[in-house]
Tab-separated table of C-alpha atoms in Angstrom:
chain	number	residue	atom	x	y	z
B	1	MET	CA	-52.520	103.806	13.076
B	2	ILE	CA	-54.972	104.805	10.502
B	3	LEU	CA	-58.611	106.432	11.996
B	4	ARG	CA	-61.751	105.943	9.923
B	5	LEU	CA	-63.952	107.123	8.890
B	6	ASP	CA	-67.895	107.149	6.587
B	7	ARG	CA	-67.678	110.492	5.499
B	8	ILE	CA	-66.131	111.965	3.009
B	9	LEU	CA	-64.348	115.544	2.911
B	10	THR	CA	-66.364	117.321	-0.050
B	11	GLU	CA	-69.361	117.282	0.092
B	12	MET	CA	-69.946	115.322	-3.852
B	13	PRO	CA	-72.999	114.933	-6.596
B	14	PRO	CA	-74.646	112.663	-6.802
B	15	PRO	CA	-74.847	111.463	-9.986
B	16	SER	CA	-75.811	112.574	-13.054
B	17	ASP	CA	-74.937	111.912	-16.702
B	18	PRO	CA	-72.863	109.227	-17.194
B	19	ASP	CA	-69.282	110.285	-18.125
B	20	PRO	CA	-66.636	106.925	-18.555
B	21	ALA	CA	-64.538	108.430	-21.258
B	22	GLY	CA	-63.820	111.476	-18.742
B	23	ALA	CA	-63.609	108.953	-15.854
B	24	ALA	CA	-61.172	107.371	-17.687
B	25	ARG	CA	-59.628	111.413	-17.548
B	26	VAL	CA	-59.598	111.582	-13.565
B	27	GLN	CA	-57.443	107.900	-13.738
B	28	GLU	CA	-54.707	110.279	-13.833
B	29	LEU	CA	-55.477	112.374	-10.119
B	30	MET	CA	-55.503	108.844	-9.084
B	31	GLY	CA	-52.595	107.020	-10.061
B	32	GLY	CA	-50.347	109.167	-12.348
B	33	ARG	CA	-47.066	109.683	-11.498
B	34	PHE	CA	-48.113	112.738	-9.508
B	35	GLY	CA	-51.908	110.913	-8.586
B	36	GLU	CA	-52.856	110.800	-5.227
B	37	MET	CA	-51.596	107.086	-4.777
B	38	SER	CA	-48.168	108.806	-4.706
B	39	THR	CA	-48.682	112.047	-2.630
B	40	LEU	CA	-49.595	109.177	-0.580
B	41	MET	CA	-47.620	106.791	-0.351
B	42	ASN	CA	-44.829	109.226	-0.762
B	43	TYR	CA	-45.737	110.767	2.683
B	44	THR	CA	-46.082	107.639	4.228
B	45	PHE	CA	-43.386	106.052	3.237
B	46	GLN	CA	-40.929	109.390	4.547
B	47	SER	CA	-42.900	109.504	7.632
B	48	PHE	CA	-41.989	105.282	8.324
B	49	ASN	CA	-38.696	106.234	7.877
B	50	PHE	CA	-38.262	108.913	9.815
B	51	ARG	CA	-35.335	108.571	12.433
B	52	ASN	CA	-34.612	111.199	14.926
B	53	LYS	CA	-37.896	112.010	15.720
B	54	LYS	CA	-37.281	113.668	18.618
B	55	GLY	CA	-34.322	115.677	17.862
B	56	ALA	CA	-37.017	117.069	14.161
B	57	ARG	CA	-40.398	116.502	15.939
B	58	PRO	CA	-41.879	119.296	13.328
B	59	PHE	CA	-41.282	117.827	10.559
B	60	PHE	CA	-42.008	114.211	11.087
B	61	ASP	CA	-45.799	115.845	12.321
B	62	LEU	CA	-45.930	117.824	9.318
B	63	ILE	CA	-45.139	115.107	7.443
B	64	ALA	CA	-47.185	111.968	8.825
B	65	ASN	CA	-49.875	113.995	8.778
B	66	ILE	CA	-50.547	115.146	5.571
B	67	ALA	CA	-50.212	110.903	4.794
B	68	ALA	CA	-53.424	110.791	6.688
B	69	GLU	CA	-55.362	113.670	4.928
B	70	GLU	CA	-53.762	112.361	1.015
B	71	TYR	CA	-55.637	108.712	2.602
B	72	GLY	CA	-58.731	110.924	2.128
B	73	HIS	CA	-58.429	112.285	-1.581
B	74	ILE	CA	-57.601	108.898	-2.545
B	75	GLU	CA	-61.361	108.262	-1.980
B	76	LEU	CA	-62.259	111.160	-3.464
B	77	VAL	CA	-60.765	109.947	-6.428
B	78	ALA	CA	-61.947	107.162	-6.180
B	79	VAL	CA	-65.475	108.857	-5.974
B	80	ALA	CA	-65.454	110.991	-8.196
B	81	ILE	CA	-64.616	107.974	-11.404
B	82	ASN	CA	-67.636	106.033	-9.313
B	83	THR	CA	-70.096	108.667	-9.530
B	84	MET	CA	-68.791	109.454	-13.377
B	85	LEU	CA	-69.551	105.430	-14.361
B	86	THR	CA	-72.772	105.265	-12.760
B	87	GLY	CA	-76.015	105.056	-15.943
B	88	ALA	CA	-72.991	103.644	-17.671
B	89	THR	CA	-73.899	100.221	-18.542
B	90	PRO	CA	-78.007	99.575	-18.261
B	91	ALA	CA	-79.348	99.933	-14.368
B	92	ALA	CA	-82.151	97.429	-15.453
B	93	ASN	CA	-82.823	94.001	-18.454
B	94	GLY	CA	-78.400	94.437	-18.301
B	95	LYS	CA	-77.742	91.554	-17.271
B	96	PRO	CA	-75.121	89.346	-19.326
B	97	PRO	CA	-75.944	87.261	-22.031
B	98	SER	CA	-77.962	89.904	-23.284
B	99	ASP	CA	-75.366	92.476	-25.226
B	100	ALA	CA	-75.651	95.060	-21.615
B	101	MET	CA	-71.753	96.782	-22.342
B	102	SER	CA	-72.129	96.586	-26.615
B	103	HIS	CA	-72.496	100.104	-26.437
B	104	LEU	CA	-68.858	100.797	-25.181
B	105	ARG	CA	-66.866	98.822	-27.368
B	106	ASP	CA	-66.403	102.148	-29.322
B	107	GLN	CA	-65.833	104.076	-27.436
B	108	VAL	CA	-62.354	106.075	-26.700
B	109	ILE	CA	-63.018	104.670	-22.562
B	110	ASN	CA	-60.767	102.739	-19.702
B	111	PRO	CA	-62.066	99.261	-19.937
B	112	HIS	CA	-61.148	98.140	-16.952
B	113	HIS	CA	-63.668	99.993	-15.734
B	114	PHE	CA	-65.730	97.552	-16.912
B	115	LEU	CA	-64.056	93.977	-17.227
B	116	ALA	CA	-62.092	94.665	-14.134
B	117	GLY	CA	-63.125	97.140	-11.958
B	118	GLY	CA	-67.082	96.342	-11.304
B	119	GLN	CA	-67.856	99.583	-12.677
B	120	GLY	CA	-65.623	101.746	-10.837
B	121	ALA	CA	-61.643	103.232	-9.723
B	122	LEU	CA	-58.954	101.517	-10.352
B	123	PRO	CA	-55.086	101.719	-9.213
B	124	GLN	CA	-54.444	102.861	-11.968
B	125	ASP	CA	-53.729	106.124	-13.894
B	126	SER	CA	-55.706	107.845	-17.341
B	127	ARG	CA	-53.588	105.674	-19.734
B	128	GLY	CA	-54.876	102.450	-17.988
B	129	LEU	CA	-51.258	101.586	-16.243
B	130	PRO	CA	-50.489	100.502	-13.164
B	131	TRP	CA	-49.504	102.994	-10.098
B	132	THR	CA	-46.738	101.905	-9.259
B	133	GLY	CA	-43.747	101.275	-6.451
B	134	ASP	CA	-41.873	103.076	-8.286
B	135	ASN	CA	-43.397	107.003	-7.696
B	136	VAL	CA	-42.274	107.287	-4.361
B	137	PHE	CA	-38.853	109.106	-3.191
B	138	SER	CA	-38.015	108.128	0.367
B	139	SER	CA	-34.340	108.957	1.283
B	140	GLY	CA	-34.475	109.283	4.396
B	141	ASP	CA	-32.588	113.471	4.432
B	142	LEU	CA	-34.767	115.391	5.300
B	143	VAL	CA	-34.686	118.900	3.226
B	144	GLU	CA	-34.333	116.626	-0.253
B	145	ASP	CA	-37.576	114.579	1.203
B	146	LEU	CA	-39.654	117.604	2.021
B	147	THR	CA	-37.816	119.598	-1.596
B	148	HIS	CA	-39.048	115.751	-3.399
B	149	ASN	CA	-42.496	116.892	-1.431
B	150	PHE	CA	-42.838	120.469	-2.596
B	151	PHE	CA	-42.092	118.829	-6.512
B	152	LEU	CA	-44.667	116.481	-5.951
B	153	GLU	CA	-47.374	119.148	-4.399
B	154	THR	CA	-46.930	121.491	-7.797
B	155	GLY	CA	-46.869	119.049	-10.218
B	156	ALA	CA	-50.203	117.196	-8.558
B	157	ARG	CA	-51.814	120.693	-8.818
B	158	ASN	CA	-50.728	121.009	-13.039
B	159	ASN	CA	-52.424	118.188	-13.347
B	160	LYS	CA	-55.842	118.816	-11.930
B	161	LEU	CA	-55.733	121.694	-13.646
B	162	LYS	CA	-55.497	120.081	-16.611
B	163	VAL	CA	-58.056	117.995	-15.908
B	164	TYR	CA	-60.226	120.975	-14.118
B	165	GLU	CA	-60.546	121.805	-18.153
B	166	MET	CA	-60.053	118.276	-19.959
B	167	CYS	CA	-63.877	117.513	-17.994
B	168	ASP	CA	-66.416	119.855	-17.545
B	169	HIS	CA	-68.230	116.713	-15.501
B	170	PRO	CA	-70.043	117.860	-11.665
B	171	ALA	CA	-67.588	115.125	-10.024
B	172	ALA	CA	-64.586	116.375	-11.443
B	173	ARG	CA	-65.216	119.480	-11.069
B	174	ALA	CA	-66.129	119.049	-7.636
B	175	LEU	CA	-63.148	117.003	-6.731
B	176	THR	CA	-60.704	118.909	-9.155
B	177	GLY	CA	-61.907	122.938	-7.572
B	178	TYR	CA	-61.446	121.298	-3.624
B	179	LEU	CA	-57.570	119.561	-4.532
B	180	LEU	CA	-56.276	122.291	-6.333
B	181	VAL	CA	-57.155	123.668	-2.389
B	182	ARG	CA	-56.483	121.344	-0.829
B	183	GLY	CA	-53.092	120.605	-2.893
B	184	GLY	CA	-52.109	124.418	-2.365
B	185	VAL	CA	-52.422	123.666	1.325
B	186	HIS	CA	-49.552	120.733	1.166
B	187	GLN	CA	-48.062	123.020	-1.360
B	188	VAL	CA	-47.597	126.338	0.954
B	189	ALA	CA	-47.224	123.621	3.317
B	190	TYR	CA	-43.761	121.748	2.625
B	191	ALA	CA	-42.184	125.153	1.444
B	192	ARG	CA	-42.332	126.727	4.652
B	193	ALA	CA	-40.943	123.893	6.066
B	194	VAL	CA	-37.561	123.388	3.594
B	195	GLU	CA	-37.819	127.395	4.483
B	196	LEU	CA	-37.328	126.969	8.300
B	197	LEU	CA	-35.390	123.890	7.465
B	198	THR	CA	-32.323	126.068	4.955
B	199	GLY	CA	-33.713	129.878	5.043
B	200	ALA	CA	-34.443	128.985	1.003
B	201	ASP	CA	-37.361	130.624	-0.279
B	202	LEU	CA	-39.153	128.571	-2.951
B	203	THR	CA	-42.046	130.449	-3.908
B	204	LYS	CA	-39.320	132.996	-4.872
B	205	MET	CA	-38.979	130.774	-7.351
B	206	PHE	CA	-42.712	128.882	-8.170
B	207	PRO	CA	-45.142	131.026	-6.211
B	208	SER	CA	-47.635	128.457	-4.319
B	209	PRO	CA	-50.096	128.550	-5.583
B	210	ARG	CA	-48.947	129.664	-9.136
B	211	ILE	CA	-52.092	128.804	-10.519
B	212	PRO	CA	-55.011	130.788	-9.178
B	213	THR	CA	-57.291	129.197	-7.551
B	214	ASP	CA	-59.337	131.323	-6.621
B	215	LYS	CA	-60.795	132.032	-10.116
B	216	ILE	CA	-62.262	128.568	-11.023
B	217	PRO	CA	-65.979	128.542	-9.446
B	218	GLU	CA	-64.864	125.280	-7.011
B	219	SER	CA	-61.706	126.328	-5.826
B	220	LYS	CA	-63.214	129.775	-4.829
B	221	LYS	CA	-66.327	128.476	-2.380
B	222	HIS	CA	-63.853	126.575	-0.675
B	223	MET	CA	-61.158	128.843	-0.665
B	224	ASP	CA	-64.411	131.629	1.470
B	225	LYS	CA	-64.216	129.168	3.971
B	226	GLY	CA	-60.578	129.485	4.875
B	227	LYS	CA	-59.239	125.828	3.528
B	228	HIS	CA	-56.897	127.843	1.724
B	229	LEU	CA	-55.349	128.401	5.710
B	230	LYS	CA	-55.944	125.350	7.398
B	231	LEU	CA	-54.172	122.430	8.246
B	232	TYR	CA	-55.603	119.780	10.293
B	233	ARG	CA	-54.366	117.530	12.528
B	234	PHE	CA	-55.717	113.975	11.727
B	235	SER	CA	-55.257	112.948	14.867
B	236	PRO	CA	-57.665	112.810	18.719
B	237	GLY	CA	-53.820	113.384	20.164
B	238	ASP	CA	-51.215	113.329	18.310
B	239	TYR	CA	-48.992	115.092	15.742
B	240	GLN	CA	-48.862	118.245	18.584
B	241	GLU	CA	-46.261	119.533	16.912
B	242	LEU	CA	-47.927	121.029	13.326
B	243	ALA	CA	-47.802	124.706	14.470
B	244	ALA	CA	-44.279	124.791	14.750
B	245	VAL	CA	-43.945	124.498	11.024
B	246	PHE	CA	-46.837	125.745	8.879
B	247	THR	CA	-47.095	129.162	10.801
B	248	GLY	CA	-46.864	132.808	9.079
B	249	PRO	CA	-48.638	135.007	5.494
B	250	HIS	CA	-49.823	133.183	2.937
B	251	PRO	CA	-47.652	133.349	0.480
B	252	GLU	CA	-50.283	134.250	-2.471
B	253	THR	CA	-52.834	136.214	0.017
B	254	GLY	CA	-50.516	137.737	3.044
B	255	GLU	CA	-53.212	136.050	4.926
B	256	PRO	CA	-51.774	133.695	8.473
B	257	LEU	CA	-51.514	129.985	8.652
B	258	GLU	CA	-53.866	127.840	10.545
B	259	VAL	CA	-53.115	124.931	12.038
B	260	VAL	CA	-56.885	123.483	13.088
B	261	ASP	CA	-57.314	121.430	16.476
B	262	HIS	CA	-58.965	118.358	14.480
B	263	ALA	CA	-59.631	116.175	11.370
B	264	PRO	CA	-62.916	117.117	9.166
B	265	GLU	CA	-66.346	116.931	9.872
B	266	GLY	CA	-66.560	116.101	6.569
B	267	PHE	CA	-69.584	114.462	4.226
B	268	PRO	CA	-71.578	111.478	3.840
B	269	MET	CA	-71.465	109.526	0.471
B	270	HIS	CA	-73.685	109.099	-1.513
B	271	ASP	CA	-75.373	105.398	-1.614
B	272	LEU	CA	-74.397	104.611	-5.295
B	273	PRO	CA	-76.702	102.457	-7.439
B	274	PRO	CA	-76.313	98.295	-8.730
B	275	GLN	CA	-74.545	98.306	-11.589
B	276	PRO	CA	-75.520	94.917	-12.827
B	277	ALA	CA	-74.613	94.610	-16.342
B	278	VAL	CA	-70.187	94.524	-14.492
B	279	PHE	CA	-71.902	91.669	-10.997
B	280	ALA	CA	-71.249	95.007	-9.120
B	281	PRO	CA	-71.965	94.280	-6.378
B	282	ASP	CA	-73.340	90.738	-7.381
B	283	TYR	CA	-75.419	89.593	-10.622
B	284	ALA	CA	-78.460	89.335	-8.494
B	285	PRO	CA	-77.956	92.939	-5.877
B	286	GLU	CA	-81.057	92.089	-4.343
B	287	GLU	CA	-80.550	88.497	-3.055
B	288	ILE	CA	-77.874	89.567	-1.349
B	289	LYS	CA	-79.614	92.643	0.286
B	290	GLU	CA	-82.028	90.159	1.494
B	291	ILE	CA	-79.443	88.394	2.734
B	292	ALA	CA	-78.081	91.335	4.024
B	293	GLN	CA	-81.460	91.935	6.348
B	294	LYS	CA	-82.278	88.620	7.553
B	295	LEU	CA	-78.150	89.014	9.156
B	296	ARG	CA	-79.221	92.823	10.420
B	297	LYS	CA	-82.482	91.343	12.348
B	298	LYS	CA	-80.504	88.069	13.493
B	299	ALA	CA	-78.371	90.314	14.910
B	300	GLY	CA	-80.728	91.829	16.730
B	301	LEU	CA	-80.114	95.227	14.363
B	302	PRO	CA	-82.328	97.845	13.087
B	303	ASP	CA	-84.644	96.090	10.455
B	304	GLU	CA	-83.500	100.337	8.891
B	305	PRO	CA	-79.351	99.495	7.923
B	306	ILE	CA	-76.313	102.301	10.584
B	307	GLY	CA	-74.973	105.209	8.851
B	308	GLU	CA	-75.622	108.077	6.562
B	309	TYR	CA	-76.092	108.934	3.640
B	310	ALA	CA	-76.067	112.384	0.589
B	311	ASP	CA	-79.465	112.184	-0.836
B	312	GLY	CA	-79.025	112.859	-3.693
B	313	ASP	CA	-81.990	115.028	-4.631
B	314	ASN	CA	-80.919	118.343	-2.371
B	315	GLY	CA	-78.032	117.189	-1.360
B	316	GLY	CA	-79.123	116.796	2.499
B	317	ILE	CA	-78.893	113.828	5.005
B	318	VAL	CA	-81.477	111.474	3.413
B	319	ASP	CA	-80.841	108.748	6.269
B	320	LYS	CA	-79.601	108.517	9.425
B	321	VAL	CA	-80.159	105.372	11.098
B	322	LYS	CA	-78.530	105.638	14.922
B	323	ASP	CA	-78.219	102.297	16.536
B	324	LYS	CA	-79.504	99.931	19.722
B	325	THR	CA	-77.849	102.594	22.211
B	326	GLY	CA	-78.422	105.723	20.362
């Protein structure tokens, strides 16, 4: 089971100038062969299919727990894409049958973002091709799966650096800066698991992380907080044996690896505005808001929606409304 929290793993910037061409490139980190959907589904199916859990518990815990973090990574990629697409169509007087999207016709974009996706992220790669289950490798052989996972994380980090260099939008840079650090943790974790099982040190063949993460400003701020050393446990009470595998020195810095016995606190998301040109959330979003207010009142809920939202002006919390009992 997955316990979902209404927060994201790292702080993301508010919408600024739209960058639909950049958003099309970031899609590679969602639905590409080395994208976050691939890491999520590889580790998820390996954990589903894991046999002899009792006899190999620390390795099952490692794969299953990293799969949980990858769920949060696909959400982050979606947040970045949605932020970069916000404002690409007119906010006002941009409803069909006007020419609200005529300016996009000659741009290098992913048209599915506007035709099929409500100006939002899709399970596609940068070519607009859908993610496929053919990207999932789950052999049943633990050493084979762990070795595959190490190379999957290696390829994923290479792609993140390429996207970082191709996109200078603040959302793309914040996304890739964070994922480069966390992907490095997973790369180290799988390398350490292979070493403990077989004695083979993959990091000597493929230095991990090979990318000089500390030279990337958007990554270094996370390294300064030690996030390149921490493996979080995404469960209230399970996956207790992570420390048996995720242990020893970091292969690049020599600092001790650490299992954090809880999930990260996370950050509130920005409430992205409606985009009526693509009917997101509807042709007339103000009507949905009015209906929601009536339903909220009938249910005895507060006048203001319950939840946390990031403040676009200063990155803090603009609103946190508690329920009736809070």
